[in-house]
mmCIF file with all atom_site columns, C-alpha atoms and ligand atoms in Angstrom:
data_model
loop_
_atom_site.group_PDB
_atom_site.id
_atom_site.type_symbol
_atom_site.label_atom_id
_atom_site.label_alt_id
_atom_site.label_comp_id
_atom_site.label_asym_id
_atom_site.label_entity_id
_atom_site.label_seq_id
_atom_site.pdbx_PDB_ins_code
_atom_site.Cartn_x
_atom_site.Cartn_y
_atom_site.Cartn_z
_atom_site.occupancy
_atom_site.B_iso_or_equiv
_atom_site.pdbx_formal_charge
_atom_site.auth_seq_id
_atom_site.auth_comp_id
_atom_site.auth_asym_id
_atom_site.auth_atom_id
_atom_site.pdbx_PDB_model_num
ATOM   1   C  CA  . MET A 1 1   ? 74.234  104.878 112.013 1.00 60.00 ? 1   MET A CA  1
ATOM   2   C  CA  . SER A 1 2   ? 77.617  104.406 110.492 1.00 83.00 ? 2   SER A CA  1
ATOM   3   C  CA  . ASP A 1 3   ? 79.887  107.380 110.468 1.00 96.00 ? 3   ASP A CA  1
ATOM   4   C  CA  . CYS A 1 4   ? 81.859  106.033 107.592 1.00 98.00 ? 4   CYS A CA  1
ATOM   5   C  CA  . LEU A 1 5   ? 82.258  108.218 104.543 1.00 98.00 ? 5   LEU A CA  1
ATOM   6   C  CA  . PHE A 1 6   ? 82.347  105.314 101.996 1.00 98.00 ? 6   PHE A CA  1
ATOM   7   C  CA  . CYS A 1 7   ? 79.312  103.561 103.720 1.00 98.00 ? 7   CYS A CA  1
ATOM   8   C  CA  . LYS A 1 8   ? 77.552  106.832 103.148 1.00 98.00 ? 8   LYS A CA  1
ATOM   9   C  CA  . ILE A 1 9   ? 78.440  106.905 99.439  1.00 98.00 ? 9   ILE A CA  1
ATOM   10  C  CA  . ARG A 1 10  ? 77.349  103.262 99.270  1.00 98.00 ? 10  ARG A CA  1
ATOM   11  C  CA  . ASP A 1 11  ? 74.024  104.086 100.822 1.00 98.00 ? 11  ASP A CA  1
ATOM   12  C  CA  . GLY A 1 12  ? 73.550  107.192 98.549  1.00 98.00 ? 12  GLY A CA  1
ATOM   13  C  CA  . LEU A 1 13  ? 73.705  109.740 101.354 1.00 98.00 ? 13  LEU A CA  1
ATOM   14  C  CA  . ILE A 1 14  ? 76.799  111.361 99.813  1.00 98.00 ? 14  ILE A CA  1
ATOM   15  C  CA  . PRO A 1 15  ? 77.066  111.797 96.084  1.00 98.00 ? 15  PRO A CA  1
ATOM   16  C  CA  . ALA A 1 16  ? 79.870  110.190 94.029  1.00 98.00 ? 16  ALA A CA  1
ATOM   17  C  CA  . ARG A 1 17  ? 80.467  109.633 90.478  1.00 98.00 ? 17  ARG A CA  1
ATOM   18  C  CA  . VAL A 1 18  ? 79.683  105.805 90.378  1.00 98.00 ? 18  VAL A CA  1
ATOM   19  C  CA  . VAL A 1 19  ? 81.183  104.006 87.532  1.00 98.00 ? 19  VAL A CA  1
ATOM   20  C  CA  . TYR A 1 20  ? 80.578  100.353 88.498  1.00 98.00 ? 20  TYR A CA  1
ATOM   21  C  CA  . ARG A 1 21  ? 78.317  98.520  90.909  1.00 98.00 ? 21  ARG A CA  1
ATOM   22  C  CA  . ASP A 1 22  ? 77.431  94.901  91.633  1.00 98.00 ? 22  ASP A CA  1
ATOM   23  C  CA  . ASP A 1 23  ? 76.283  92.663  94.410  1.00 97.00 ? 23  ASP A CA  1
ATOM   24  C  CA  . THR A 1 24  ? 79.390  92.960  96.338  1.00 97.00 ? 24  THR A CA  1
ATOM   25  C  CA  . CYS A 1 25  ? 81.283  96.036  95.324  1.00 98.00 ? 25  CYS A CA  1
ATOM   26  C  CA  . LEU A 1 26  ? 80.945  99.617  94.176  1.00 98.00 ? 26  LEU A CA  1
ATOM   27  C  CA  . ALA A 1 27  ? 83.426  101.813 92.210  1.00 98.00 ? 27  ALA A CA  1
ATOM   28  C  CA  . PHE A 1 28  ? 83.473  105.592 91.975  1.00 99.00 ? 28  PHE A CA  1
ATOM   29  C  CA  . GLU A 1 29  ? 85.790  108.348 90.931  1.00 98.00 ? 29  GLU A CA  1
ATOM   30  C  CA  . ASP A 1 30  ? 88.230  109.674 93.368  1.00 98.00 ? 30  ASP A CA  1
ATOM   31  C  CA  . ILE A 1 31  ? 87.405  113.251 94.441  1.00 98.00 ? 31  ILE A CA  1
ATOM   32  C  CA  . ASN A 1 32  ? 91.066  114.252 94.182  1.00 98.00 ? 32  ASN A CA  1
ATOM   33  C  CA  . PRO A 1 33  ? 92.336  112.221 91.319  1.00 98.00 ? 33  PRO A CA  1
ATOM   34  C  CA  . GLN A 1 34  ? 96.148  111.541 91.075  1.00 97.00 ? 34  GLN A CA  1
ATOM   35  C  CA  . ALA A 1 35  ? 95.981  110.346 87.417  1.00 98.00 ? 35  ALA A CA  1
ATOM   36  C  CA  . PRO A 1 36  ? 93.790  110.707 84.448  1.00 98.00 ? 36  PRO A CA  1
ATOM   37  C  CA  . THR A 1 37  ? 91.869  107.640 85.748  1.00 98.00 ? 37  THR A CA  1
ATOM   38  C  CA  . HIS A 1 38  ? 91.649  107.289 89.545  1.00 98.00 ? 38  HIS A CA  1
ATOM   39  C  CA  . LEU A 1 39  ? 88.981  105.105 90.753  1.00 98.00 ? 39  LEU A CA  1
ATOM   40  C  CA  . LEU A 1 40  ? 88.176  103.556 94.193  1.00 99.00 ? 40  LEU A CA  1
ATOM   41  C  CA  . PHE A 1 41  ? 86.645  100.015 94.384  1.00 99.00 ? 41  PHE A CA  1
ATOM   42  C  CA  . ILE A 1 42  ? 85.090  99.332  97.798  1.00 99.00 ? 42  ILE A CA  1
ATOM   43  C  CA  . PRO A 1 43  ? 83.412  96.190  99.175  1.00 98.00 ? 43  PRO A CA  1
ATOM   44  C  CA  . LEU A 1 44  ? 79.658  96.876  100.158 1.00 98.00 ? 44  LEU A CA  1
ATOM   45  C  CA  . LYS A 1 45  ? 80.509  95.355  103.444 1.00 98.00 ? 45  LYS A CA  1
ATOM   46  C  CA  . HIS A 1 46  ? 82.343  97.837  105.893 1.00 98.00 ? 46  HIS A CA  1
ATOM   47  C  CA  . ILE A 1 47  ? 85.784  96.551  106.501 1.00 98.00 ? 47  ILE A CA  1
ATOM   48  C  CA  . ALA A 1 48  ? 87.991  99.218  108.151 1.00 98.00 ? 48  ALA A CA  1
ATOM   49  C  CA  . THR A 1 49  ? 91.470  98.206  107.092 1.00 98.00 ? 49  THR A CA  1
ATOM   50  C  CA  . VAL A 1 50  ? 93.341  95.383  105.377 1.00 98.00 ? 50  VAL A CA  1
ATOM   51  C  CA  . ASN A 1 51  ? 94.139  94.170  109.005 1.00 98.00 ? 51  ASN A CA  1
ATOM   52  C  CA  . ASP A 1 52  ? 90.356  93.560  109.546 1.00 98.00 ? 52  ASP A CA  1
ATOM   53  C  CA  . ILE A 1 53  ? 89.859  91.283  106.506 1.00 98.00 ? 53  ILE A CA  1
ATOM   54  C  CA  . THR A 1 54  ? 88.738  87.856  107.665 1.00 98.00 ? 54  THR A CA  1
ATOM   55  C  CA  . SER A 1 55  ? 88.621  84.525  105.666 1.00 98.00 ? 55  SER A CA  1
ATOM   56  C  CA  . GLU A 1 56  ? 84.940  85.240  105.381 1.00 98.00 ? 56  GLU A CA  1
ATOM   57  C  CA  . ASP A 1 57  ? 85.788  88.254  103.325 1.00 98.00 ? 57  ASP A CA  1
ATOM   58  C  CA  . ARG A 1 58  ? 88.072  86.469  100.908 1.00 97.00 ? 58  ARG A CA  1
ATOM   59  C  CA  . GLU A 1 59  ? 85.486  86.439  98.050  1.00 98.00 ? 59  GLU A CA  1
ATOM   60  C  CA  . ALA A 1 60  ? 84.371  89.992  98.487  1.00 98.00 ? 60  ALA A CA  1
ATOM   61  C  CA  . VAL A 1 61  ? 88.026  91.247  98.593  1.00 98.00 ? 61  VAL A CA  1
ATOM   62  C  CA  . GLY A 1 62  ? 89.148  89.079  95.711  1.00 98.00 ? 62  GLY A CA  1
ATOM   63  C  CA  . HIS A 1 63  ? 86.283  90.501  93.786  1.00 98.00 ? 63  HIS A CA  1
ATOM   64  C  CA  . LEU A 1 64  ? 87.557  94.016  94.020  1.00 98.00 ? 64  LEU A CA  1
ATOM   65  C  CA  . PHE A 1 65  ? 90.455  92.885  91.786  1.00 98.00 ? 65  PHE A CA  1
ATOM   66  C  CA  . THR A 1 66  ? 88.186  91.191  89.086  1.00 98.00 ? 66  THR A CA  1
ATOM   67  C  CA  . ALA A 1 67  ? 85.928  94.392  89.105  1.00 98.00 ? 67  ALA A CA  1
ATOM   68  C  CA  . ALA A 1 68  ? 89.013  96.587  88.750  1.00 98.00 ? 68  ALA A CA  1
ATOM   69  C  CA  . ALA A 1 69  ? 90.467  94.451  85.900  1.00 98.00 ? 69  ALA A CA  1
ATOM   70  C  CA  . LYS A 1 70  ? 86.995  94.606  84.198  1.00 98.00 ? 70  LYS A CA  1
ATOM   71  C  CA  . VAL A 1 71  ? 86.724  98.342  84.286  1.00 98.00 ? 71  VAL A CA  1
ATOM   72  C  CA  . ALA A 1 72  ? 90.490  98.730  83.304  1.00 98.00 ? 72  ALA A CA  1
ATOM   73  C  CA  . GLN A 1 73  ? 89.724  96.500  80.253  1.00 98.00 ? 73  GLN A CA  1
ATOM   74  C  CA  . GLN A 1 74  ? 86.596  98.642  79.438  1.00 98.00 ? 74  GLN A CA  1
ATOM   75  C  CA  . ARG A 1 75  ? 88.630  101.823 79.665  1.00 97.00 ? 75  ARG A CA  1
ATOM   76  C  CA  . GLY A 1 76  ? 91.546  100.559 77.516  1.00 98.00 ? 76  GLY A CA  1
ATOM   77  C  CA  . HIS A 1 77  ? 94.115  100.372 80.341  1.00 98.00 ? 77  HIS A CA  1
ATOM   78  C  CA  . ALA A 1 78  ? 94.501  96.667  80.325  1.00 98.00 ? 78  ALA A CA  1
ATOM   79  C  CA  . ASP A 1 79  ? 97.465  96.523  77.931  1.00 98.00 ? 79  ASP A CA  1
ATOM   80  C  CA  . SER A 1 80  ? 99.055  99.996  78.658  1.00 98.00 ? 80  SER A CA  1
ATOM   81  C  CA  . GLY A 1 81  ? 98.895  99.318  82.358  1.00 98.00 ? 81  GLY A CA  1
ATOM   82  C  CA  . TYR A 1 82  ? 97.349  100.531 85.668  1.00 98.00 ? 82  TYR A CA  1
ATOM   83  C  CA  . ARG A 1 83  ? 98.112  100.334 89.358  1.00 98.00 ? 83  ARG A CA  1
ATOM   84  C  CA  . VAL A 1 84  ? 95.892  98.838  92.120  1.00 98.00 ? 84  VAL A CA  1
ATOM   85  C  CA  . VAL A 1 85  ? 96.777  99.584  95.563  1.00 98.00 ? 85  VAL A CA  1
ATOM   86  C  CA  . MET A 1 86  ? 95.263  99.586  99.049  1.00 98.00 ? 86  MET A CA  1
ATOM   87  C  CA  . ASN A 1 87  ? 96.939  101.858 101.715 1.00 98.00 ? 87  ASN A CA  1
ATOM   88  C  CA  . THR A 1 88  ? 96.784  100.475 105.245 1.00 98.00 ? 88  THR A CA  1
ATOM   89  C  CA  . GLN A 1 89  ? 97.062  102.736 108.351 1.00 98.00 ? 89  GLN A CA  1
ATOM   90  C  CA  . ARG A 1 90  ? 99.074  105.801 108.938 1.00 97.00 ? 90  ARG A CA  1
ATOM   91  C  CA  . ASP A 1 91  ? 102.367 105.271 107.332 1.00 97.00 ? 91  ASP A CA  1
ATOM   92  C  CA  . ALA A 1 92  ? 100.630 104.192 104.051 1.00 97.00 ? 92  ALA A CA  1
ATOM   93  C  CA  . GLY A 1 93  ? 98.631  107.249 104.171 1.00 97.00 ? 93  GLY A CA  1
ATOM   94  C  CA  . GLN A 1 94  ? 95.252  105.664 104.744 1.00 98.00 ? 94  GLN A CA  1
ATOM   95  C  CA  . THR A 1 95  ? 92.647  108.420 105.421 1.00 98.00 ? 95  THR A CA  1
ATOM   96  C  CA  . VAL A 1 96  ? 89.293  106.647 104.935 1.00 98.00 ? 96  VAL A CA  1
ATOM   97  C  CA  . PHE A 1 97  ? 88.891  103.638 107.058 1.00 98.00 ? 97  PHE A CA  1
ATOM   98  C  CA  . HIS A 1 98  ? 86.727  101.569 104.810 1.00 98.00 ? 98  HIS A CA  1
ATOM   99  C  CA  . ILE A 1 99  ? 88.962  99.583  102.556 1.00 98.00 ? 99  ILE A CA  1
ATOM   100 C  CA  . HIS A 1 100 ? 89.164  100.720 99.104  1.00 98.00 ? 100 HIS A CA  1
ATOM   101 C  CA  . LEU A 1 101 ? 91.399  99.522  96.112  1.00 98.00 ? 101 LEU A CA  1
ATOM   102 C  CA  . HIS A 1 102 ? 92.718  102.560 94.245  1.00 98.00 ? 102 HIS A CA  1
ATOM   103 C  CA  . MET A 1 103 ? 92.998  102.064 90.486  1.00 98.00 ? 103 MET A CA  1
ATOM   104 C  CA  . LEU A 1 104 ? 95.140  104.485 88.772  1.00 98.00 ? 104 LEU A CA  1
ATOM   105 C  CA  . ALA A 1 105 ? 95.827  104.803 85.034  1.00 98.00 ? 105 ALA A CA  1
ATOM   106 C  CA  . GLY A 1 106 ? 96.261  106.898 82.076  1.00 98.00 ? 106 GLY A CA  1
ATOM   107 C  CA  . ARG A 1 107 ? 99.987  108.055 82.530  1.00 97.00 ? 107 ARG A CA  1
ATOM   108 C  CA  . PRO A 1 108 ? 103.186 106.387 83.426  1.00 97.00 ? 108 PRO A CA  1
ATOM   109 C  CA  . LEU A 1 109 ? 103.202 105.713 87.208  1.00 97.00 ? 109 LEU A CA  1
ATOM   110 C  CA  . LEU A 1 110 ? 106.408 105.967 89.135  1.00 95.00 ? 110 LEU A CA  1
ATOM   111 C  CA  . TRP A 1 111 ? 107.901 103.338 91.343  1.00 96.00 ? 111 TRP A CA  1
ATOM   112 C  CA  . PRO A 1 112 ? 108.517 103.369 94.286  1.00 93.00 ? 112 PRO A CA  1
ATOM   113 C  CA  . PRO A 1 113 ? 105.605 105.580 94.993  1.00 89.00 ? 113 PRO A CA  1
ATOM   114 C  CA  . GLY A 1 114 ? 107.221 107.411 97.881  1.00 80.00 ? 114 GLY A CA  1
HETATM 115 P  P1  . LIG B 2 .   ? 93.452  106.631 101.359 1.00 54.56 ? 1   LIG B P1  1
HETATM 116 O  O1  . LIG B 2 .   ? 94.248  107.844 101.629 1.00 54.56 ? 1   LIG B O1  1
HETATM 117 O  O2  . LIG B 2 .   ? 94.096  105.478 100.719 1.00 54.56 ? 1   LIG B O2  1
HETATM 118 O  O3  . LIG B 2 .   ? 92.505  106.294 102.516 1.00 54.56 ? 1   LIG B O3  1
HETATM 119 O  O4  . LIG B 2 .   ? 92.417  107.123 100.051 1.00 54.56 ? 1   LIG B O4  1
HETATM 120 C  C1  . LIG B 2 .   ? 91.237  107.864 100.392 1.00 54.56 ? 1   LIG B C1  1
HETATM 121 C  C2  . LIG B 2 .   ? 90.881  108.486 99.063  1.00 54.56 ? 1   LIG B C2  1
HETATM 122 O  O5  . LIG B 2 .   ? 89.495  108.823 99.216  1.00 54.56 ? 1   LIG B O5  1
HETATM 123 C  C3  . LIG B 2 .   ? 91.616  109.745 98.725  1.00 54.56 ? 1   LIG B C3  1
HETATM 124 O  O6  . LIG B 2 .   ? 92.247  109.506 97.402  1.00 54.56 ? 1   LIG B O6  1
HETATM 125 C  C4  . LIG B 2 .   ? 90.613  110.856 98.635  1.00 54.56 ? 1   LIG B C4  1
HETATM 126 O  O7  . LIG B 2 .   ? 90.985  111.629 97.571  1.00 54.56 ? 1   LIG B O7  1
HETATM 127 C  C5  . LIG B 2 .   ? 89.344  109.945 98.331  1.00 54.56 ? 1   LIG B C5  1
HETATM 128 N  N1  . LIG B 2 .   ? 88.142  110.718 98.815  1.00 54.56 ? 1   LIG B N1  1
HETATM 129 C  C6  . LIG B 2 .   ? 87.921  111.356 99.944  1.00 54.56 ? 1   LIG B C6  1
HETATM 130 N  N2  . LIG B 2 .   ? 86.555  111.783 100.070 1.00 54.56 ? 1   LIG B N2  1
HETATM 131 C  C7  . LIG B 2 .   ? 86.121  111.292 98.952  1.00 54.56 ? 1   LIG B C7  1
HETATM 132 C  C8  . LIG B 2 .   ? 84.730  111.572 98.368  1.00 54.56 ? 1   LIG B C8  1
HETATM 133 N  N3  . LIG B 2 .   ? 83.781  112.186 98.940  1.00 54.56 ? 1   LIG B N3  1
HETATM 134 N  N4  . LIG B 2 .   ? 84.490  110.947 97.109  1.00 54.56 ? 1   LIG B N4  1
HETATM 135 C  C9  . LIG B 2 .   ? 85.441  110.276 96.462  1.00 54.56 ? 1   LIG B C9  1
HETATM 136 N  N5  . LIG B 2 .   ? 86.677  110.061 96.861  1.00 54.56 ? 1   LIG B N5  1
HETATM 137 C  C10 . LIG B 2 .   ? 87.027  110.686 98.103  1.00 54.56 ? 1   LIG B C10 1
HETATM 138 ZN ZN1 . LIG B 2 .   ? 82.215  101.886 105.732 1.00 54.56 ? 2   LIG B ZN1 1
#
């Protein structure tokens, strides 16, 4: 049995506020939001880090972006703007080792992020 937090959310074993779901990805609200909108888009397939993405995963990983863009459009962020980012390993602050595309929106976002 997987010990991965996001696999458990995917499987309904841990509750989450799901905002989008389809055949290859799931999106839910971040439990500690850093912006008025802070969503996490995950592939249904467990992939630990960006380093572990293979050519077989291209469609599923690319789909995270189209799903995020769709939700951004639905929520009115497409024109005002939003950020999508995937933290990888320690120096980037990755804490959950199932890749997830953060989508942040609803306020001006600083750059560089720190
Ligand atoms: P990262 O630091 O890029 O690995 O991001 C992990 C994110 O997962 C953080 O923004 C956390 O707030 C978020 N997170 C941790 N546990 C949960 C949970 N149970 N439900 C939703 N988001 C979570
Ligand atoms: Zn997982």
